[in-house]
Short mmCIF file of C-alpha atoms in Angstrom, two decimals:
data_model
loop_
_atom_site.label_atom_id
_atom_site.label_comp_id
_atom_site.label_asym_id
_atom_site.label_seq_id
_atom_site.Cartn_x
_atom_site.Cartn_y
_atom_site.Cartn_z
CA MET A 229 1.97 28.45 3.52
CA THR A 230 0.84 30.56 6.42
CA ARG A 231 -0.07 34.09 5.44
CA LYS A 232 1.98 36.75 7.15
CA ASP A 233 0.77 39.89 8.83
CA PRO A 234 0.05 42.36 5.99
CA ALA A 235 2.46 45.00 7.21
CA VAL A 236 5.29 42.47 7.56
CA ARG A 237 4.70 40.95 4.14
CA PHE A 238 4.36 44.41 2.62
CA ARG A 239 7.66 45.69 3.87
CA SER A 240 9.64 42.70 2.68
CA GLY A 241 7.84 41.58 -0.42
CA PHE A 242 6.55 44.57 -2.37
CA TRP A 243 6.71 48.36 -2.21
CA GLY A 244 8.21 48.31 1.27
CA VAL A 245 11.69 47.36 0.04
CA LEU A 246 11.65 50.10 -2.58
CA PHE A 247 12.86 52.89 -0.34
CA LEU A 248 15.99 50.92 0.57
CA ALA A 249 17.31 51.06 -2.98
CA VAL A 250 16.23 54.62 -3.64
CA ALA A 251 17.93 55.85 -0.48
CA VAL A 252 21.23 54.61 -1.86
CA MET A 253 20.54 56.20 -5.25
CA SER A 254 19.70 59.60 -3.84
CA LYS A 255 20.86 60.66 -0.39
CA ALA A 256 23.69 58.74 1.19
CA GLY A 257 23.13 58.09 4.83
CA GLU A 258 19.35 57.95 4.72
CA THR A 259 18.21 54.49 5.76
CA GLU A 260 15.19 52.29 6.15
CA SER A 261 14.55 53.75 9.60
CA GLN A 262 11.93 55.95 7.95
CA ALA A 263 9.79 52.87 7.59
CA ASP A 264 9.38 52.54 11.31
CA SER A 265 8.42 56.11 12.05
CA SER A 266 4.98 57.09 13.20
CA GLY A 267 2.85 60.17 12.86
CA ASP A 268 0.17 61.42 10.49
CA CYS A 269 1.36 59.00 7.83
CA GLU A 270 1.74 56.00 10.12
CA GLU A 271 -0.86 53.99 8.20
CA LEU A 272 1.31 54.14 5.08
CA PHE A 273 2.76 50.72 5.80
CA ARG A 274 -0.68 49.22 6.38
CA VAL A 275 -1.35 49.56 2.68
CA ALA A 276 -0.34 45.97 2.23
CA SER A 277 0.58 43.90 -0.79
CA THR A 278 -1.75 43.33 -3.72
CA MET A 279 -2.81 40.03 -2.17
CA ASP A 280 -4.69 41.73 0.63
CA PHE A 281 -7.14 43.57 -1.63
CA ASP A 282 -9.87 42.65 -4.06
CA HIS A 283 -7.77 44.00 -6.93
CA ALA A 284 -4.07 44.52 -7.55
CA TRP A 285 -4.63 48.27 -7.86
CA THR A 286 -6.79 48.79 -4.75
CA GLY A 287 -3.74 49.78 -2.72
CA THR A 288 -3.05 52.58 -5.19
CA ILE A 289 -6.47 54.06 -4.50
CA ARG A 290 -5.71 53.91 -0.78
CA LEU A 291 -2.39 55.68 -1.34
CA ARG A 292 -4.15 58.50 -3.17
CA GLU A 293 -6.45 58.97 -0.20
CA MET A 294 -3.42 59.23 2.10
CA GLU A 295 -1.59 61.92 0.13
CA SER A 296 -2.55 64.88 2.34
CA SER A 297 -1.36 63.13 5.49
CA CYS A 298 1.88 61.82 3.99
CA VAL A 299 3.10 64.93 2.17
CA ARG A 300 5.42 66.95 4.44
CA SER A 301 5.61 64.05 6.89
CA GLU A 302 8.87 62.27 7.68
CA ASN A 303 7.71 59.47 5.37
CA GLU A 304 7.10 61.76 2.39
CA ARG A 305 9.89 60.39 0.20
CA THR A 306 8.86 56.82 0.87
CA TYR A 307 5.26 57.74 0.11
CA TRP A 308 6.15 59.12 -3.32
CA GLN A 309 8.20 56.03 -4.11
CA MET A 310 5.30 53.79 -3.21
CA ARG A 311 2.83 56.01 -5.02
CA ALA A 312 4.91 55.85 -8.20
CA THR A 313 4.87 52.06 -8.16
CA GLY A 314 1.14 52.04 -7.46
CA GLU A 315 0.33 54.40 -10.32
CA ASN A 316 2.38 52.21 -12.63
CA LEU A 317 0.06 49.29 -11.81
CA LEU A 318 -2.83 51.37 -13.18
CA GLY A 319 -1.05 52.13 -16.44
CA ASN A 320 -0.27 55.72 -15.41
CA HIS A 321 3.31 55.81 -16.67
CA HIS A 322 3.60 59.60 -16.76
CA SER A 323 2.34 59.91 -13.17
CA ALA A 324 4.69 57.17 -11.99
CA LEU A 325 7.67 59.08 -13.36
CA GLU A 326 6.44 62.35 -11.86
CA TYR A 327 5.95 60.94 -8.36
CA PHE A 328 9.28 59.16 -8.37
CA ASN A 329 10.95 62.43 -9.33
CA ARG A 330 9.55 63.97 -6.15
CA ALA A 331 11.30 61.30 -4.12
CA ILE A 332 14.83 61.25 -5.52
CA GLY A 333 15.72 64.64 -6.98
CA GLY A 334 17.98 65.27 -9.98
CA ARG A 335 21.11 63.47 -11.17
CA ARG A 336 24.48 64.95 -11.97
CA SER A 337 27.65 63.66 -13.60
CA ARG A 338 31.28 64.48 -13.00
CA GLN A 339 32.17 63.34 -16.53
CA ASP A 340 31.78 65.11 -19.84
CA PHE A 341 29.81 63.28 -22.49
CA PRO A 342 32.34 61.64 -24.86
CA ALA A 343 32.42 63.30 -28.27
CA GLU A 344 33.08 59.99 -30.07
CA ALA A 345 30.09 58.19 -28.53
CA LYS A 346 27.81 56.21 -30.82
CA SER A 347 24.81 54.07 -29.98
CA ARG A 348 24.39 50.35 -30.54
CA SER A 349 21.51 47.97 -29.90
CA ALA A 350 21.64 46.97 -26.24
CA VAL A 351 20.07 43.58 -26.95
CA ALA A 352 22.67 42.72 -29.61
CA TYR A 353 25.53 43.92 -27.41
CA ILE A 354 24.36 42.04 -24.30
CA VAL A 355 23.72 38.82 -26.22
CA THR A 356 27.27 38.96 -27.62
CA ARG A 357 28.78 39.59 -24.19
CA ALA A 358 26.59 36.93 -22.59
CA ALA A 359 28.32 34.23 -24.62
CA GLY A 360 31.23 34.48 -22.21
CA HIS A 361 29.15 34.40 -19.01
CA GLN A 362 27.21 31.82 -17.05
CA VAL A 363 25.00 34.39 -15.33
CA VAL A 364 23.44 37.60 -16.66
CA MET A 365 21.81 40.07 -14.26
CA VAL A 366 19.52 42.89 -15.44
CA ASN A 367 18.01 45.43 -13.05
CA GLU A 368 14.91 47.62 -13.08
CA GLN A 369 13.21 50.43 -11.22
CA HIS A 370 10.02 48.95 -9.81
CA HIS A 371 7.83 51.84 -10.97
CA VAL A 372 8.84 51.67 -14.65
CA SER A 373 7.30 49.01 -16.89
CA THR A 374 9.66 49.89 -19.74
CA GLU A 375 12.59 48.47 -17.80
CA ARG A 376 11.03 45.02 -18.11
CA LEU A 377 11.07 45.22 -21.91
CA LEU A 378 14.83 44.74 -22.24
CA THR A 379 14.71 41.46 -20.33
CA LEU A 380 11.68 40.43 -22.39
CA GLU A 381 13.72 40.86 -25.57
CA LEU A 382 16.69 38.98 -24.10
CA LEU A 383 14.71 35.85 -23.24
CA GLN A 384 14.81 34.09 -26.60
CA PRO A 385 18.39 34.87 -27.70
CA LEU A 386 19.76 33.91 -24.29
CA TYR A 387 17.70 30.71 -24.30
CA ASP A 388 19.29 29.95 -27.66
CA GLN A 389 22.68 30.28 -25.90
CA GLY A 390 21.69 27.69 -23.30
CA PHE A 391 20.21 29.82 -20.53
CA ARG A 392 17.50 27.75 -18.84
CA TYR A 393 16.78 29.45 -15.50
CA PHE A 394 14.99 32.78 -15.13
CA ALA A 395 15.31 34.12 -11.58
CA ALA A 396 13.26 37.15 -10.57
CA GLU A 397 13.45 39.13 -7.34
CA ALA A 398 9.74 39.92 -7.76
CA LEU A 399 8.68 36.29 -7.22
CA TRP A 400 7.65 35.82 -3.60
CA VAL A 401 9.45 33.06 -1.74
CA TRP A 402 7.34 32.68 1.38
CA GLU A 403 3.88 33.22 -0.07
CA GLY A 404 4.72 30.93 -2.93
CA ASP A 405 3.20 30.06 -6.25
CA ASP A 406 4.54 26.59 -6.85
CA GLN A 407 2.19 26.09 -9.80
CA LEU A 408 3.57 29.02 -11.80
CA ASN A 409 5.73 27.00 -14.20
CA HIS A 410 2.98 24.42 -14.70
CA ARG A 411 0.12 26.93 -15.05
CA GLY A 412 2.00 29.08 -17.54
CA TYR A 413 0.90 32.51 -16.32
CA PRO A 414 1.23 34.54 -13.10
CA ILE A 415 -1.55 35.33 -10.65
CA ARG A 416 -1.73 37.91 -7.88
CA GLU A 417 -0.06 35.54 -5.41
CA THR A 418 2.99 35.20 -7.65
CA GLY A 419 4.45 38.52 -6.46
CA GLY A 420 3.61 42.17 -5.95
CA TYR A 421 5.52 43.79 -8.82
CA VAL A 422 4.41 40.91 -11.05
CA ASN A 423 0.92 42.44 -11.13
CA ASP A 424 2.24 44.96 -13.64
CA VAL A 425 1.05 44.00 -17.12
CA VAL A 426 4.54 44.05 -18.66
CA PHE A 427 5.97 41.93 -15.86
CA GLY A 428 3.10 39.50 -16.39
CA GLU A 429 4.04 39.21 -20.07
CA LEU A 430 7.70 38.76 -19.16
CA LEU A 431 6.88 35.72 -17.02
CA ARG A 432 4.41 34.24 -19.50
CA GLU A 433 6.93 34.45 -22.32
CA ALA A 434 9.74 33.02 -20.21
CA ILE A 435 7.60 29.99 -19.38
CA SER A 436 6.44 29.64 -22.98
CA ILE A 437 10.03 29.63 -24.26
CA GLY A 438 11.01 26.94 -21.77
CA TYR A 439 12.69 28.67 -18.85
CA GLU A 440 12.28 27.38 -15.32
CA LEU A 441 11.21 30.33 -13.20
CA VAL A 442 12.81 30.46 -9.77
CA PRO A 443 12.30 32.84 -6.83
CA TYR A 444 15.21 34.00 -4.75
CA GLU A 445 13.97 36.90 -2.61
CA ALA A 446 15.10 36.66 1.01
CA SER A 447 12.58 35.44 3.52
CA GLN A 448 11.54 37.59 6.45
CA GLU A 449 13.82 35.58 8.71
CA GLN A 450 16.79 36.06 6.38
CA MET A 451 16.32 39.83 6.45
CA GLN A 452 16.91 40.18 10.18
CA PRO A 453 20.06 42.14 11.07
CA THR A 454 22.90 40.33 12.81
CA ASP A 455 25.99 41.36 14.73
CA THR A 456 27.90 41.63 11.45
CA MET A 457 25.19 42.60 8.95
CA THR A 458 22.64 45.37 8.62
CA SER A 459 19.13 44.42 7.51
CA GLN A 460 20.07 45.49 3.97
CA GLN A 461 23.16 43.31 3.94
CA ALA A 462 21.25 40.41 5.45
CA ARG A 463 18.62 40.72 2.74
CA ASP A 464 21.13 40.79 -0.13
CA TYR A 465 23.12 37.94 1.40
CA GLY A 466 19.92 35.92 1.71
CA GLN A 467 19.04 36.68 -1.90
CA ALA A 468 22.43 35.46 -3.08
CA GLN A 469 22.20 32.27 -1.04
CA ASN A 470 18.70 31.55 -2.34
CA LEU A 471 19.77 32.19 -5.92
CA ILE A 472 22.67 29.80 -5.56
CA ALA A 473 20.50 27.14 -3.89
CA THR A 474 17.84 27.19 -6.61
CA THR A 475 20.23 27.20 -9.59
CA ILE A 476 24.00 26.69 -9.33
CA LYS A 477 23.89 24.28 -6.41
CA GLN A 478 21.43 22.06 -8.26
CA ASP A 479 23.24 22.37 -11.59
CA PRO A 480 26.82 23.70 -11.48
CA GLU A 481 26.73 24.38 -15.23
CA ALA A 482 23.38 26.16 -15.10
CA LYS A 483 23.09 29.35 -17.16
CA VAL A 484 20.91 31.86 -15.33
CA LEU A 485 19.19 35.10 -16.33
CA VAL A 486 18.42 37.22 -13.26
CA HIS A 487 15.97 40.14 -13.17
CA CYS A 488 16.44 42.22 -10.02
CA GLY A 489 15.81 45.69 -8.64
CA TYR A 490 18.10 48.70 -8.47
CA ASP A 491 21.54 48.27 -6.91
CA HIS A 492 21.27 44.58 -6.07
CA LEU A 493 23.41 43.82 -9.15
CA ARG A 494 26.32 46.07 -8.27
CA GLU A 495 29.43 43.96 -7.97
CA VAL A 496 31.26 46.04 -5.34
CA PRO A 497 30.04 47.27 -1.93
CA SER A 498 29.42 51.00 -1.84
CA PRO A 499 31.19 53.37 0.57
CA GLY A 500 27.81 54.12 2.15
CA GLY A 501 27.52 50.57 3.43
CA TRP A 502 25.38 48.94 0.74
CA THR A 503 26.61 45.39 0.08
CA PRO A 504 24.84 44.06 -3.02
CA MET A 505 23.45 40.64 -3.86
CA ALA A 506 25.73 40.34 -6.92
CA TYR A 507 28.80 40.83 -4.73
CA TYR A 508 27.71 38.10 -2.31
CA PHE A 509 26.88 35.82 -5.25
CA ARG A 510 30.28 36.25 -6.87
CA GLU A 511 32.13 35.81 -3.59
CA ALA A 512 30.27 32.56 -2.84
CA THR A 513 30.46 30.99 -6.31
CA GLY A 514 33.47 32.51 -8.05
CA ILE A 515 31.15 33.23 -10.99
CA ASP A 516 31.48 36.71 -12.47
CA PRO A 517 28.01 37.77 -13.67
CA LEU A 518 27.43 40.07 -16.62
CA THR A 519 25.61 42.95 -14.91
CA VAL A 520 23.32 45.30 -16.87
CA ASP A 521 22.06 48.54 -15.34
CA GLN A 522 19.00 50.47 -16.59
CA THR A 523 18.65 52.92 -13.71
CA LEU A 524 21.51 55.42 -14.13
CA PHE A 525 20.33 56.80 -17.47
CA ALA A 526 16.63 56.23 -16.81
CA GLU A 527 13.79 58.31 -18.23
CA ARG A 528 12.71 60.91 -15.64
CA ASN A 529 10.26 62.96 -17.69
CA ALA A 530 11.05 66.31 -16.07
CA GLU A 531 13.54 69.09 -16.73
CA GLY A 532 16.65 68.83 -14.63
CA MET A 533 15.88 65.31 -13.44
CA GLU A 534 17.47 63.15 -16.12
CA HIS A 535 21.13 62.25 -16.18
CA PRO A 536 23.17 64.77 -18.25
CA TRP A 537 24.45 61.95 -20.45
CA ARG A 538 20.92 60.93 -21.37
CA LEU A 539 20.15 64.51 -22.32
CA ALA A 540 23.34 64.75 -24.37
CA ALA A 541 22.65 61.44 -26.10
CA ASP A 542 19.17 62.63 -26.96
CA GLU A 543 20.49 65.90 -28.39
CA ARG A 544 22.95 63.93 -30.52
CA GLY A 545 20.18 61.66 -31.83
CA LEU A 546 21.64 58.59 -30.16
CA LEU A 547 18.45 57.47 -28.43
CA ASP A 548 16.44 54.96 -30.44
CA ASP A 549 13.05 53.29 -30.21
CA GLN A 550 14.91 50.32 -28.70
CA PRO A 551 17.36 50.17 -25.75
CA VAL A 552 20.92 51.20 -26.67
CA VAL A 553 24.40 51.24 -25.21
CA LEU A 554 27.06 53.87 -25.86
CA VAL A 555 30.22 52.74 -27.63
CA GLY A 556 33.34 54.52 -28.83
CA SER A 557 35.02 54.44 -32.22
CA ASP A 558 36.65 51.12 -31.29
CA GLY A 559 33.26 49.52 -30.61
CA ASP A 560 33.90 49.17 -26.89
CA LEU A 561 31.62 50.70 -24.28
CA VAL A 562 32.50 54.28 -23.40
CA PRO A 563 33.66 54.59 -19.78
CA VAL A 564 30.80 55.49 -17.45
CA GLU A 565 31.07 56.83 -13.90
CA GLN A 566 31.79 54.26 -11.22
CA THR A 567 28.58 52.23 -11.03
CA HIS A 568 30.33 48.86 -10.56
CA VAL A 569 28.33 47.21 -13.33
CA ASP A 570 29.44 45.90 -16.71
CA VAL A 571 26.87 47.49 -19.03
CA THR A 572 24.79 50.66 -18.75
CA VAL A 573 21.69 50.93 -20.95
CA LEU A 574 19.71 53.92 -22.23
CA ASN A 575 16.04 53.14 -22.82
CA PRO A 576 13.80 55.05 -25.26
CA SER A 577 11.80 58.08 -24.22
CA THR A 578 8.09 57.37 -24.07
CA GLU A 579 5.87 58.53 -26.91
CA TYR A 580 2.14 58.55 -26.23
CA ARG A 581 -0.59 57.49 -28.64
CA ASN A 582 -4.20 58.04 -27.66
CA ASP A 583 -2.95 58.80 -24.13
CA ARG A 584 -1.26 55.39 -23.89
CA PRO A 585 2.50 54.70 -24.04
CA GLY A 586 3.48 53.53 -27.51
CA TRP A 587 5.76 50.85 -26.04
CA MET A 588 2.66 48.94 -24.94
CA THR A 589 2.92 47.16 -28.29
CA LEU A 590 5.61 45.17 -26.43
CA GLY A 591 7.79 44.81 -29.48
CA GLY A 592 4.95 43.69 -31.73
CA ARG A 593 3.34 41.32 -29.25
CA ARG A 594 0.30 43.58 -28.82
CA ASP A 595 -2.19 45.32 -31.10
CA PRO A 596 -4.06 48.51 -30.12
CA VAL A 597 -7.83 47.98 -29.94
CA GLY A 598 -10.50 50.59 -29.25
CA VAL A 599 -12.80 49.53 -26.40
CA THR A 600 -16.05 51.39 -25.71
CA THR A 601 -16.49 52.40 -22.08
CA PRO A 602 -19.74 54.41 -21.74
CA GLU A 603 -19.97 53.43 -18.07
CA CYS A 604 -16.74 55.35 -17.50
CA ILE A 605 -17.85 58.77 -18.79
CA GLU A 606 -19.19 60.06 -15.47
CA GLU A 607 -17.20 57.78 -13.18
CA THR A 608 -13.58 56.68 -13.43
CA CYS A 609 -13.07 52.99 -14.21
CA VAL A 610 -10.20 50.54 -14.26
CA VAL A 611 -10.36 48.39 -17.38
CA GLU A 612 -8.45 45.11 -17.69
CA ALA A 613 -7.95 42.63 -20.53
CA PHE A 614 -7.71 38.88 -19.87
CA ASN A 615 -7.50 35.57 -21.64
CA PRO A 616 -10.88 33.86 -21.02
CA ALA A 617 -9.07 30.62 -20.12
CA TRP A 618 -7.26 32.20 -17.17
CA GLU A 619 -8.40 32.04 -13.59
CA GLU A 620 -9.88 35.19 -12.06
CA ARG A 621 -6.75 36.38 -10.22
CA ALA A 622 -4.48 36.22 -13.27
CA VAL A 623 -2.27 39.19 -14.17
CA PRO A 624 -4.02 40.82 -17.17
CA TYR A 625 -2.67 41.52 -20.63
CA ASP A 626 -3.44 45.19 -20.12
CA ARG A 627 -4.82 47.48 -17.44
CA VAL A 628 -5.72 51.15 -17.74
CA GLU A 629 -7.54 53.79 -15.73
CA VAL A 630 -10.06 55.68 -17.84
CA ARG A 631 -12.72 58.36 -17.61
CA ALA A 632 -13.97 58.52 -21.20
CA ALA A 633 -16.34 56.80 -23.62
CA LYS A 634 -13.53 54.90 -25.31
CA VAL A 635 -10.05 53.70 -24.45
CA THR A 636 -7.19 52.04 -26.32
CA MET A 637 -6.24 48.62 -24.99
CA TYR A 638 -3.22 46.60 -26.06
CA VAL A 639 -4.01 42.92 -26.56
CA PRO A 640 -2.43 39.90 -28.31
CA PRO A 641 -3.47 39.64 -31.97
CA HIS A 642 -4.51 36.00 -32.16
CA VAL A 643 -6.60 35.24 -29.07
CA ASP A 644 -10.07 36.04 -27.77
CA ILE A 645 -10.10 38.63 -24.99
CA VAL A 646 -12.34 39.31 -22.01
CA ILE A 647 -12.50 42.99 -21.07
CA ARG A 648 -13.60 43.74 -17.50
CA GLY A 649 -14.37 47.21 -16.23
CA TYR A 650 -14.45 48.10 -12.53
CA ARG A 651 -15.38 51.18 -10.57
CA LEU A 652 -12.72 52.51 -8.23
CA ASP A 653 -14.53 50.93 -5.28
CA GLY A 654 -13.84 47.57 -6.92
CA SER A 655 -17.40 46.80 -8.02
CA PRO A 656 -17.91 45.55 -11.60
CA ALA A 657 -19.09 48.07 -14.19
CA PHE A 658 -19.19 45.97 -17.38
CA SER A 659 -17.63 43.07 -19.22
CA GLN A 660 -16.99 42.64 -22.90
CA MET A 661 -15.85 39.76 -25.09
CA LEU A 662 -13.48 40.66 -27.93
CA THR A 663 -13.51 37.87 -30.49
CA ARG A 664 -10.80 37.70 -33.11
CA VAL A 665 -12.45 37.70 -36.54
CA GLN A 666 -10.53 38.14 -39.82
CA GLY A 667 -7.68 40.09 -38.28
CA THR A 668 -9.80 42.40 -36.10
CA HIS A 669 -11.57 42.20 -32.76
CA SER A 670 -15.37 42.40 -32.60
CA GLY A 671 -17.06 42.95 -29.27
CA LEU A 672 -20.09 41.83 -27.28
CA ARG A 673 -20.83 44.01 -24.24
CA ILE A 674 -22.56 43.03 -20.98
CA PRO A 675 -23.07 46.26 -18.98
CA ASP A 676 -23.47 46.50 -15.22
CA SER A 677 -22.99 42.81 -14.46
CA TRP A 678 -20.88 39.87 -15.43
CA GLY A 679 -23.92 37.87 -16.54
CA GLU A 680 -23.27 34.29 -17.54
CA PRO A 681 -19.65 33.16 -18.05
CA LEU A 682 -18.37 34.42 -21.38
#
């Protein structure tokens, strides 16, 4: 397909759509008009998608350089949203949470936390409820890798129930990666958010299990406002139509797992004018999806920023090392404020080990391995872990920014691994082969150049 202008593709396919959802979550009445403003931060929207750089994380480095011009500009909130997503790509989970906090402010509740509340495994609860639904929709915040872990855990049990389609908003429609299902792993062209290491694993596992991956994001043409629809409504309507065309229209009995962003899975239009994809989908098909929200009770990592119910659940010891839902003494979900979704999930709080999030074990799919990085003592590096059989632009198993002699990487336990280190200007610093021998990884380093193919 023809490549679009970077700024156009950026706004519609990657970080550029982020501020639309966050505006609804935070300040009613603020709209995407910020994206078109000019001034000291006018180059913000020239930091295009990951496809336009040598590395998926290059845009994050550009965003850092723009901080002084974007802070206190009219685009400041959008900048912090984009910066949070960019830092997440570099494995900087704590920074991603911090920067997103700057964009949205704190959350409040008009309801008291129910005294009878207990916690139950979210995966077990959702799988039970899914038995009565043809479509399950799970959302995420685009700057939080942990909100891809719930869907990762749902893949196999829902497949066992007959779900065969996995539809993801993050898959680009117009750029296209029509070899994704055949290849078995995503590459940079597959989609912007997909370049996150957890999202990469989510897609690899879905393909491995047997799902057909389908894109449904609206095209640039579908996002244009009309006489009856705002650009937001046009986008969500286009998403719903694409989702129907790629699944239900082809197979009326198809069971579909959908992974989307933010409020696209709300089933009722909001008073502020947001009309969600799930609403358009249900109106067009008559199918009532099981909708699962992870954003209301999300980890914020700062005092006064997290939802009061999350804080109360934590104080009561109801948070677990796995996602949970809150149920009453009768086993039913406790009533939550009007979010117009079926299920609201609380994810674990992050615990760090060797400066890395402990959840990078991905539910036992990864082992921590110490990697020596002497080239990164005096100069910050980005270190990535790949399968040697993958093509160069594949989404890695792990990616981390480091300025130290050693770093912990999380890699699969039963495969050889290529470790590649880069300087922040994108030039190679070293490569290393980790060979699996008797339950451990042993390494062979090639400093300063790639040398011969490993």
